[in-house]
Amino acid sequence: MTAARELNYFGPDPRARSLRQGRSGIVGVIIEDRVLNSFRDPMTLAALDGISQELGEGSGMLLLTAVGDGESTIQSAVFDAAIFMGCSPHLARSIEIMRQRNIPMVAIEGQAFDGVLAVSLDNREAARRIAQVVHDLGHTRVATVTLPLDALRSLRPLSEEIVAGATTAVSIDRLEGARDVFPDLDGVVAASSSSDDGLEAGLRLLTGSVSSRPTAILAQSDLLAVGVIRAAEQLGLAVPADLTVVGFDGARIEGFSDYQLTTMKQPATEKGRAAGAAVTALLAGEPASDVSFASVLRMGNTAGPVPG
Amino acid sequence: MTAARELNYFGPDPRARSLRQGRSGIVGVIIEDRVLNSFRDPMTLAALDGISQELGEGSGMLLLTAVGDGESTIQSAVFDAAIFMGCSPHLARSIEIMRQRNIPMVAIEGQAFDGVLAVSLDNREAARRIAQVVHDLGHTRVATVTLPLDALRSLRPLSEEIVAGATTAVSIDRLEGARDVFPDLDGVVAASSSSDDGLEAGLRLLTGSVSSRPTAILAQSDLLAVGVIRAAEQLGLAVPADLTVVGFDGARIEGFSDYQLTTMKQPATEKGRAAGAAVTALLAGEPASDVSFASVLRMGNTAGPVPG
DNA sequence: CTGTTAGCGCGTTCAC
DNA sequence: GTGAACGCGCTAACAG
């Protein structure tokens, strides 16, 4: 008789099951950008892959974008745990609600929040280290190309006003690290981590007289650095003879084999894995604690002494 | 008094709400590979972006990988509608169940299933067109590098056995289109759409005597084509003077500016948008119908007449 | 070991 | 207009 009904009964309803068990098998992954931009960034991609490695087949990743009115979506979406990829202060309300609901939360390189486990990277320290390398080569006219500092995604000159209103922890930390070495460091804010933006930023920074233009550019990501190098090539400048360019990330960049970028290599996949593992542990009722990773200097061939 | 209780009441529970309303605001996106591999492919990425554009802020994308025992995950996951990205026959059981549950389903370039709305591309016709271009240039010794034909991801020589057991509709269609022009077309099956695989495949195909090696290679994706061109460069062959290489997709490839690839440009983002729009319509109870897109030939500078 | 029941937290309906 | 009750579909606990 049960079998008879099976004629149109097809398995337990996942919604009812999730209500009953208090578990949906879904981990929310909150990104603060449109999907495409996030996925174009090799570091984000690597972290996502790391997460999915650790979550295993049992659970899926629910991609939620926290742009604009995304708050309500986050608060009303079904998931057992949340991973923030670079979360900024304006998510405070959602985080508060999720904490009250006892939803485990892990932030990868976001601002620190109470009750949110942190997976972090030594951004400031690493940025300082590579800036020091450039400093030790004798450079004094130095500029930077930063990652986006706030929700307004547009390429524009860096200003103290922008810095004051900045919300993106990663970019702020890397900027501060660089300014630990070059206190007056100025430059351009990119709209995204892409070589197109690096190119545009490079062109802006490098058009000027030989005596005023920077002899070194600190890019906050490898993609940006690659773009800056392209800009230099377009302007007839040789790297590193005429211009030193350093990056950040240690990304493997498709079709960029002429140079070996001087950069700080970060363990991107491991960050994702740590976040995934932490979520898994917390969901199993086990304790988990903050994790921090360190970047490693990779000396390439894009940094050299001051020209002339 | 309600307010008094609010001290520890934080919003409606999404699980209960989803059970009651029969809606979770989640669209399942089923991919048949690891997350990383899918995200490395610019076409998949563009389609995902298109989907997220159309879904709007109200709903999130639940990423489900249908590798291995993924069947059970799909059947027990919470979502209102499903989008298959290149689904193969072995998902038939899950599809059957979802149909019984009245879950709207849309497949982007997958095998046709009853009750699954199709968003398709003219893969066969387009592959035929670009093969015809190569044919008209006079090439007769032609080889192909195909996308994966089945779940076994490994780079290996194309064989009729593999073709017979193939499950990936896109690759099959493109191969058939090419064979409409070159009936005995042989070559290599790639493990993924990547320039690394293209390079490896190119090296395999191009090591041989001048008289036996192909004068043209039809790659089933632009990334593969780029890899083949790199292989040619490594072997000292000039493109297109010594070797004609054509791709498929019309992808914008980072750091590949020396050539303009001759390829079929497909509307990848639009495919995603169409899928997202269809899902949105179906969830609103509105009708939706199959959509098919056409590729456009883009003449670049990587195809030329037969050498000698 | 099989069959029944209670309640997960909500939204809607119905009764007042 | 405000308030109580029912049921979405399941599973865990309990009774027979």
XYZ file of C-alpha atoms (C1' of nucleotides) in Angstrom:
648
model
C 0.000 0.000 0.000
C 2.930 2.244 0.649
C 4.222 1.070 -2.679
C 0.958 2.054 -4.282
C 1.386 5.608 -3.222
C 4.907 5.620 -4.430
C 3.477 6.023 -7.872
C 3.728 9.698 -7.284
C 5.944 9.963 -4.303
C 9.474 10.833 -5.173
C 11.713 10.912 -2.198
C 11.674 13.033 0.901
C 11.035 16.690 0.310
C 14.327 18.436 0.977
C 12.584 21.460 2.451
C 10.673 19.475 5.034
C 13.690 17.399 5.817
C 15.804 20.464 6.367
C 13.212 21.946 8.694
C 12.966 18.784 10.703
C 16.679 18.071 10.969
C 17.754 21.649 11.290
C 20.253 20.977 8.580
C 20.133 21.734 4.900
C 23.590 20.670 3.797
C 24.152 24.111 2.398
C 27.044 26.384 3.157
C 26.506 29.991 2.188
C 29.429 31.698 0.543
C 29.075 35.433 0.616
C 31.003 37.469 -1.891
C 30.941 41.221 -2.161
C 30.934 41.687 -5.857
C 29.251 40.381 -8.902
C 29.865 36.803 -9.686
C 31.943 37.471 -12.769
C 34.397 39.802 -11.083
C 34.953 37.423 -8.231
C 35.482 34.500 -10.510
C 37.953 36.346 -12.662
C 40.224 36.688 -9.680
C 42.485 33.642 -9.401
C 42.778 34.031 -5.638
C 39.027 33.967 -5.094
C 38.770 31.009 -7.410
C 41.470 29.103 -5.587
C 39.807 29.799 -2.264
C 36.449 28.591 -3.596
C 38.087 25.444 -4.835
C 39.675 24.920 -1.451
C 36.321 25.330 0.228
C 34.645 22.839 -2.048
C 37.443 20.348 -1.470
C 36.812 20.378 2.251
C 33.051 20.481 2.193
C 32.900 17.224 0.337
C 30.032 15.831 -1.671
C 27.556 16.087 1.129
C 27.017 19.774 0.911
C 26.739 22.433 -1.684
C 27.911 25.987 -1.829
C 25.254 28.647 -2.036
C 26.715 31.684 -3.707
C 25.313 34.888 -2.351
C 26.388 38.293 -3.494
C 26.254 40.965 -0.851
C 25.954 43.909 -3.164
C 23.285 46.516 -2.615
C 20.221 45.171 -0.875
C 21.810 41.777 -0.524
C 21.357 42.001 3.225
C 17.821 40.722 3.112
C 18.788 37.860 0.845
C 21.464 36.766 3.263
C 19.074 36.895 6.166
C 16.386 34.899 4.475
C 18.492 32.336 2.689
C 18.682 28.735 3.781
C 22.114 27.581 4.896
C 23.782 25.900 7.854
C 26.982 27.884 7.917
C 28.425 30.889 6.205
C 31.776 31.746 4.743
C 32.473 35.389 4.028
C 34.970 36.151 1.357
C 36.300 39.537 2.315
C 33.365 40.844 4.251
C 33.090 44.504 5.082
C 31.545 46.312 8.037
C 28.219 46.928 6.365
C 27.286 43.304 6.840
C 27.233 43.800 10.601
C 23.480 43.489 10.864
C 23.345 40.194 9.003
C 26.217 38.851 11.034
C 24.421 39.768 14.236
C 21.337 37.891 13.140
C 23.276 34.862 12.072
C 25.095 34.760 15.359
C 21.780 34.729 17.198
C 20.709 31.854 15.031
C 23.846 29.974 15.995
C 25.039 29.728 12.448
C 28.770 29.081 12.315
C 30.561 31.830 10.440
C 34.004 31.965 8.969
C 35.550 34.982 7.286
C 38.374 34.710 4.834
C 40.385 37.884 5.127
C 37.567 40.059 6.229
C 37.194 42.512 8.980
C 37.250 40.846 12.384
C 33.836 40.319 13.954
C 32.819 38.789 17.228
C 31.765 35.230 16.737
C 33.198 35.027 13.241
C 36.128 32.710 12.922
C 38.947 34.368 11.009
C 41.093 32.860 8.297
C 43.629 35.536 7.676
C 46.720 36.399 5.758
C 49.649 38.558 6.798
C 48.695 41.243 4.309
C 50.254 44.177 6.073
C 53.460 42.421 7.014
C 53.833 40.890 3.547
C 53.210 44.205 1.801
C 55.810 45.764 4.040
C 58.332 43.071 3.202
C 58.064 43.467 -0.534
C 58.044 47.253 -0.251
C 61.243 46.923 1.733
C 62.785 44.961 -1.108
C 61.965 47.812 -3.459
C 63.251 50.321 -0.945
C 66.507 48.429 -0.558
C 67.000 48.585 -4.306
C 67.175 52.333 -3.853
C 63.798 53.428 -5.216
C 62.329 56.609 -3.847
C 59.829 57.659 -6.520
C 57.388 54.837 -5.964
C 53.674 54.521 -6.732
C 51.066 51.884 -5.984
C 48.069 50.370 -7.697
C 45.634 49.206 -5.062
C 42.773 46.770 -5.198
C 39.301 48.290 -4.761
C 39.068 50.027 -1.415
C 35.298 50.304 -1.211
C 32.072 49.286 -2.852
C 32.407 51.926 -5.549
C 34.125 50.068 -8.303
C 35.862 52.636 -10.430
C 39.454 53.287 -11.338
C 40.608 56.581 -9.893
C 43.530 58.315 -8.245
C 44.217 57.314 -4.691
C 43.238 60.030 -2.234
C 43.225 60.323 1.517
C 39.493 60.742 1.348
C 39.151 57.342 -0.274
C 41.512 55.806 2.262
C 39.503 57.294 5.097
C 36.295 55.775 3.764
C 37.823 52.457 2.817
C 36.017 49.270 3.792
C 38.019 46.479 2.192
C 40.402 45.127 4.800
C 42.759 43.403 2.406
C 43.439 46.511 0.355
C 43.784 48.701 3.420
C 46.235 46.310 5.062
C 48.367 46.025 1.969
C 48.384 49.787 1.555
C 49.379 50.306 5.161
C 52.157 47.763 4.845
C 53.526 49.577 1.816
C 53.229 52.912 3.609
C 55.175 51.537 6.546
C 58.084 51.718 4.128
C 57.009 54.581 1.861
C 54.904 56.811 4.105
C 53.695 59.176 1.386
C 52.927 56.470 -1.122
C 50.434 57.610 -3.721
C 48.935 55.973 -6.772
C 45.774 54.660 -8.350
C 42.852 52.630 -7.032
C 41.777 49.882 -9.424
C 38.183 48.888 -10.041
C 38.989 45.185 -9.962
C 41.894 42.799 -9.841
C 42.526 42.547 -13.552
C 45.331 43.176 -15.969
C 43.076 45.582 -17.850
C 42.875 47.753 -14.797
C 46.587 47.359 -14.237
C 47.210 48.504 -17.773
C 45.014 51.544 -17.389
C 46.551 52.386 -14.025
C 50.040 51.900 -15.409
C 49.370 54.225 -18.318
C 48.121 56.887 -15.941
C 51.112 56.571 -13.630
C 53.777 56.362 -16.307
C 52.841 59.215 -18.591
C 55.011 62.047 -17.387
C 58.531 63.227 -17.654
C 61.353 60.850 -16.894
C 62.245 62.850 -13.840
C 58.769 62.835 -12.337
C 57.508 59.394 -13.172
C 57.900 56.594 -10.644
C 60.808 54.198 -10.953
C 58.911 51.462 -9.161
C 55.266 50.456 -8.907
C 53.854 48.295 -6.139
C 50.757 46.513 -7.408
C 48.424 44.929 -4.869
C 47.820 41.900 -7.045
C 49.683 39.990 -9.703
C 47.012 40.663 -12.301
C 47.397 44.367 -11.715
C 51.179 43.996 -11.911
C 50.914 42.224 -15.237
C 48.813 45.082 -16.547
C 51.340 47.625 -15.325
C 54.098 45.752 -17.136
C 52.026 45.827 -20.321
C 51.603 49.555 -19.886
C 55.350 49.921 -19.514
C 55.931 47.915 -22.680
C 53.454 50.080 -24.580
C 55.323 53.161 -23.449
C 58.661 51.719 -24.454
C 59.912 51.168 -20.930
C 61.832 48.038 -20.121
C 61.117 46.037 -16.993
C 63.088 45.972 -14.738
C 65.702 48.220 -16.393
C 63.491 51.303 -16.604
C 60.773 50.327 -14.190
C 60.497 47.960 -11.268
C 57.125 46.257 -10.867
C 56.175 44.000 -8.001
C 52.894 42.201 -7.416
C 51.114 40.281 -4.709
C 49.512 36.819 -4.727
C 51.805 34.455 -6.550
C 49.186 33.689 -9.156
C 49.942 31.541 -12.146
C 48.935 33.787 -14.980
C 48.020 32.365 -18.323
C 50.268 33.622 -21.096
C 52.624 35.596 -18.958
C 55.795 33.641 -19.423
C 58.201 36.350 -20.534
C 58.687 37.531 -16.993
C 58.870 35.953 -13.599
C 57.033 38.395 -11.416
C 58.602 39.489 -8.156
C 55.777 39.045 -5.698
C 54.525 37.746 -2.373
C 53.119 34.266 -2.806
C 50.072 33.525 -0.693
C 48.486 30.126 -0.041
C 45.121 30.821 -1.612
C 43.767 27.302 -1.896
C 44.834 26.594 1.658
C 42.856 29.586 2.878
C 39.781 28.060 1.302
C 40.547 24.660 2.699
C 41.016 26.082 6.169
C 37.666 27.838 5.916
C 35.967 24.693 4.657
C 37.527 22.583 7.378
C 36.555 25.075 10.056
C 32.964 25.097 8.859
C 32.865 21.332 8.779
C 34.228 21.130 12.299
C 31.862 23.746 13.688
C 28.870 22.034 12.095
C 29.959 18.786 13.729
C 29.993 20.565 17.068
C 33.741 20.452 17.299
C 35.757 23.496 18.241
C 37.732 25.422 15.661
C 40.013 28.347 15.963
C 41.338 31.186 13.908
C 43.914 30.376 11.288
C 46.454 32.720 9.844
C 48.668 32.203 6.867
C 51.929 33.782 5.874
C 53.029 34.899 2.445
C 56.416 34.050 1.005
C 58.590 36.405 -0.988
C 59.250 35.179 -4.472
C 62.099 36.961 -6.161
C 61.444 37.140 -9.869
C 62.994 39.295 -12.536
C 60.759 42.345 -12.526
C 62.521 44.285 -9.826
C 65.902 45.966 -10.235
C 67.938 48.921 -9.105
C 66.972 52.506 -9.790
C 67.685 53.363 -13.429
C 70.242 55.962 -14.412
C 4.939 41.507 24.741
C 5.866 40.339 21.286
C 8.600 42.894 21.473
C 9.736 41.369 24.747
C 10.309 38.060 23.121
C 12.130 39.694 20.275
C 15.081 39.855 22.591
C 16.063 36.544 21.216
C 13.965 36.226 18.134
C 15.852 37.032 15.005
C 13.703 36.943 11.972
C 11.781 34.163 10.375
C 13.636 30.891 10.142
C 14.457 30.416 6.471
C 13.975 26.670 6.677
C 10.481 26.872 8.083
C 9.576 29.631 5.728
C 10.755 27.632 2.757
C 8.726 24.637 3.831
C 5.601 26.686 4.356
C 5.885 28.720 1.163
C 7.244 25.968 -0.959
C 9.941 28.347 -2.061
C 13.506 28.682 -0.947
C 14.803 31.305 -3.320
C 17.529 28.939 -4.385
C 18.368 27.905 -7.911
C 20.527 24.830 -8.165
C 23.283 24.974 -10.732
C 24.586 21.563 -11.567
C 28.029 21.258 -13.033
C 29.717 18.041 -14.000
C 33.201 18.667 -12.860
C 35.187 19.989 -10.000
C 34.506 23.555 -9.128
C 37.969 24.677 -10.115
C 37.902 23.173 -13.565
C 34.545 24.661 -14.345
C 35.584 28.059 -13.162
C 38.733 28.035 -15.215
C 36.655 27.834 -18.347
C 35.708 31.316 -19.529
C 32.527 30.058 -21.197
C 31.222 28.448 -18.035
C 32.115 31.555 -16.117
C 30.319 33.802 -18.549
C 27.247 31.605 -18.419
C 27.259 31.663 -14.621
C 27.507 35.407 -14.695
C 24.598 35.578 -17.117
C 22.537 33.379 -14.831
C 23.269 35.512 -11.806
C 22.368 38.646 -13.727
C 18.915 37.333 -14.465
C 18.194 35.724 -11.136
C 18.527 39.036 -9.401
C 19.144 39.685 -5.769
C 16.189 37.645 -4.623
C 17.776 34.291 -5.140
C 21.084 32.615 -4.827
C 22.866 30.014 -6.883
C 23.533 26.693 -5.224
C 26.517 25.105 -6.856
C 26.238 21.357 -7.037
C 28.807 19.141 -8.624
C 27.454 16.010 -10.207
C 30.618 13.976 -10.041
C 30.552 10.486 -8.644
C 27.877 9.971 -6.049
C 26.585 13.462 -6.603
C 23.202 12.035 -7.543
C 22.057 11.764 -3.972
C 23.196 15.282 -3.210
C 21.153 16.613 -6.079
C 18.097 14.728 -4.978
C 18.278 15.857 -1.402
C 19.320 19.448 -1.908
C 16.967 22.336 -1.374
C 16.217 24.381 -4.466
C 13.277 25.675 -6.431
C 14.654 25.240 -9.896
C 17.670 23.683 -11.525
C 20.020 24.702 -14.256
C 22.215 22.012 -15.743
C 25.448 23.094 -17.281
C 26.175 20.427 -19.833
C 24.301 17.555 -18.286
C 24.916 14.037 -19.421
C 22.620 11.021 -19.615
C 23.678 9.576 -16.287
C 21.660 12.229 -14.490
C 18.467 10.744 -15.881
C 17.321 9.423 -12.522
C 17.713 12.758 -10.770
C 15.964 14.516 -13.605
C 13.071 12.099 -13.385
C 12.673 12.795 -9.690
C 12.859 16.506 -10.139
C 10.257 16.407 -12.836
C 7.904 14.575 -10.497
C 8.506 17.258 -7.938
C 7.579 19.870 -10.486
C 10.907 21.578 -10.266
C 11.548 23.679 -13.343
C 14.669 22.550 -15.134
C 16.770 24.238 -17.749
C 19.761 22.719 -19.469
C 22.459 24.775 -21.068
C 23.838 22.749 -23.931
C 23.085 19.415 -22.454
C 21.478 16.357 -23.814
C 17.803 16.869 -24.503
C 15.469 15.500 -21.843
C 11.729 15.521 -21.567
C 10.580 18.337 -19.389
C 13.947 20.044 -19.422
C 13.958 23.342 -21.208
C 16.896 23.598 -23.571
C 19.187 26.532 -24.096
C 21.305 25.438 -26.968
C 24.019 26.485 -29.320
C 24.530 25.544 -32.970
C 27.586 23.504 -32.095
C 27.454 21.132 -35.008
C 26.620 23.716 -37.611
C 29.219 26.137 -36.283
C 31.930 23.479 -36.169
C 31.053 22.593 -39.717
C 31.323 26.206 -40.830
C 34.781 26.769 -39.441
C 35.956 23.391 -40.698
C 34.722 24.459 -44.104
C 36.856 27.588 -43.890
C 39.896 25.397 -43.245
C 38.852 23.075 -46.035
C 38.477 25.955 -48.458
C 42.022 27.052 -47.664
C 43.083 23.749 -49.138
C 43.992 21.771 -46.033
C 43.660 18.022 -46.198
C 45.931 16.796 -43.394
C 43.836 18.079 -40.541
C 43.632 17.034 -36.890
C 41.391 18.054 -34.007
C 41.722 18.591 -30.294
C 38.381 17.886 -28.664
C 36.984 18.862 -25.312
C 36.427 16.001 -22.864
C 34.039 13.471 -24.322
C 33.151 11.636 -21.144
C 33.580 11.663 -17.396
C 37.069 10.214 -17.597
C 39.229 13.284 -17.586
C 42.469 12.338 -19.229
C 44.292 13.475 -22.319
C 44.497 10.712 -24.859
C 44.295 9.947 -28.553
C 40.856 10.131 -30.082
C 39.460 6.718 -30.895
C 36.192 5.437 -32.275
C 35.707 3.592 -29.020
C 35.817 6.831 -27.100
C 33.446 8.449 -29.571
C 31.032 5.575 -29.209
C 30.993 5.920 -25.450
C 30.905 9.698 -25.436
C 28.441 11.462 -23.172
C 29.228 15.145 -23.520
C 26.880 16.576 -26.086
C 28.864 19.709 -26.845
C 32.043 17.846 -27.725
C 30.179 15.262 -29.735
C 28.324 17.881 -31.750
C 31.451 19.855 -32.497
C 33.264 16.713 -33.551
C 30.427 15.692 -35.820
C 30.332 19.136 -37.385
C 34.033 18.953 -38.131
C 33.633 15.453 -39.528
C 30.887 16.636 -41.812
C 33.736 18.349 -43.639
C 36.639 16.034 -42.812
C 35.021 12.602 -42.409
C 38.109 10.791 -41.137
C 39.169 13.520 -38.745
C 41.407 12.207 -35.994
C 43.237 13.820 -33.119
C 43.460 14.091 -29.367
C 40.892 14.293 -26.592
C 41.760 16.888 -23.952
C 41.186 16.444 -20.250
C 39.872 19.963 -19.838
C 39.458 23.199 -21.711
C 42.835 24.697 -20.913
C 45.836 25.967 -22.779
C 47.979 23.470 -20.890
C 46.019 20.658 -22.423
C 46.153 22.377 -25.786
C 49.899 22.609 -25.496
C 50.232 18.940 -24.625
C 47.873 17.922 -27.404
C 49.665 20.165 -29.871
C 53.026 18.657 -29.009
C 51.641 15.189 -29.568
C 50.076 16.068 -32.888
C 52.964 18.065 -34.276
C 55.905 15.823 -33.554
C 56.370 13.950 -36.753
C 57.793 14.448 -40.174
C 56.805 17.484 -42.197
C 55.016 15.284 -44.665
C 52.924 13.450 -42.106
C 52.121 16.139 -39.612
C 48.846 18.054 -39.939
C 48.817 21.428 -41.661
C 45.752 22.519 -39.741
C 44.370 21.821 -36.272
C 40.763 22.367 -35.294
C 40.568 22.984 -31.565
C 37.183 22.700 -29.877
C 37.860 25.670 -27.645
C 39.908 28.825 -27.782
C 41.939 27.849 -24.743
C 42.908 24.632 -26.448
C 43.750 26.558 -29.620
C 46.011 28.898 -27.688
C 47.826 25.903 -26.265
C 48.243 24.400 -29.724
C 49.741 27.665 -30.949
C 52.180 27.614 -28.045
C 53.136 24.070 -28.997
C 53.725 25.196 -32.562
C 55.938 28.039 -31.353
C 57.933 25.648 -29.193
C 58.504 23.440 -32.206
C 59.540 26.357 -34.341
C 56.446 26.388 -36.507
C 54.938 29.694 -37.507
C 51.205 30.262 -37.322
C 49.580 30.512 -39.797
C 52.462 30.114 -42.263
C 53.367 26.574 -41.209
C 50.247 25.641 -39.305
C 46.655 26.792 -39.329
C 44.931 26.767 -35.939
C 41.283 27.562 -35.353
C 39.381 27.606 -32.099
C 35.839 27.787 -30.847
C 34.184 30.146 -28.358
C 35.409 33.659 -29.009
C 36.911 33.928 -25.562
C 38.921 36.937 -24.555
C 42.126 35.346 -23.385
C 44.395 37.128 -20.989
C 47.862 37.699 -22.416
C 47.178 36.384 -25.858
C 47.526 39.534 -27.880
C 50.071 38.475 -30.482
C 47.431 36.660 -32.481
C 43.834 37.195 -33.300
C 42.402 33.716 -33.200
C 40.226 32.523 -36.049
C 37.248 31.085 -34.255
C 33.478 30.795 -33.884
C 32.255 33.340 -31.407
C 29.432 32.137 -29.215
C 27.200 34.255 -26.983
C 28.161 32.700 -23.665
C 26.782 35.295 -21.300
C 23.539 35.360 -23.241
C 23.181 31.614 -22.819
C 23.359 32.117 -19.080
C 20.946 35.011 -19.212
C 18.491 32.994 -21.230
C 18.683 30.173 -18.715
C 18.235 32.560 -15.812
C 15.313 34.274 -17.484
C 13.665 30.958 -18.292
C 13.987 29.815 -14.712
C 12.584 33.084 -13.447
C 9.636 32.827 -15.792
C 8.909 29.211 -14.960
C 9.024 29.921 -11.243
C 6.541 32.718 -11.781
C 4.248 30.265 -13.494
C 4.770 31.830 -16.860
C 5.532 29.749 -19.900
C 9.004 29.601 -21.334
C 10.345 27.891 -24.363
C 13.571 26.535 -25.713
C 16.151 29.022 -26.857
C 18.886 28.438 -29.362
C 21.809 30.618 -30.137
C 24.013 30.883 -33.178
C 27.757 31.309 -33.315
C 29.444 33.843 -35.534
C 32.587 33.253 -37.535
C 35.397 35.545 -36.525
C 38.220 35.624 -39.025
C 41.472 36.207 -37.230
C 45.024 35.707 -38.393
C 45.696 32.128 -37.354
C 44.380 30.426 -40.477
C 46.120 30.471 -43.813
C 46.650 28.453 -46.953
C 48.427 25.126 -46.996
C 52.183 25.667 -46.659
C 54.545 24.792 -49.448
C 10.310 -4.971 15.274
C 6.424 -2.295 13.181
C 2.969 1.560 13.723
C 1.692 5.880 15.576
C 2.367 10.517 17.130
C 4.313 14.915 18.092
C 6.348 18.955 16.715
C 10.216 21.541 13.776
C 8.500 27.416 12.752
C 6.150 29.457 9.759
C 2.009 31.646 6.985
C -2.679 31.391 6.050
C -7.235 30.716 7.196
C -11.072 30.942 9.923
C -13.563 32.322 13.763
C -14.654 35.951 16.678
C -9.580 44.240 13.161
C -7.021 40.834 16.305
C -6.087 36.172 17.731
C -5.945 31.028 17.679
C -5.342 26.886 15.107
C -3.980 24.068 11.392
C -0.926 21.875 8.277
C 3.372 22.148 5.020
C 6.372 16.855 5.043
C 9.330 14.955 7.527
C 11.879 12.224 11.364
C 12.693 10.933 16.077
C 10.786 9.187 19.945
C 7.673 6.189 21.840
C 4.026 2.669 22.377
C 2.306 -1.705 21.199
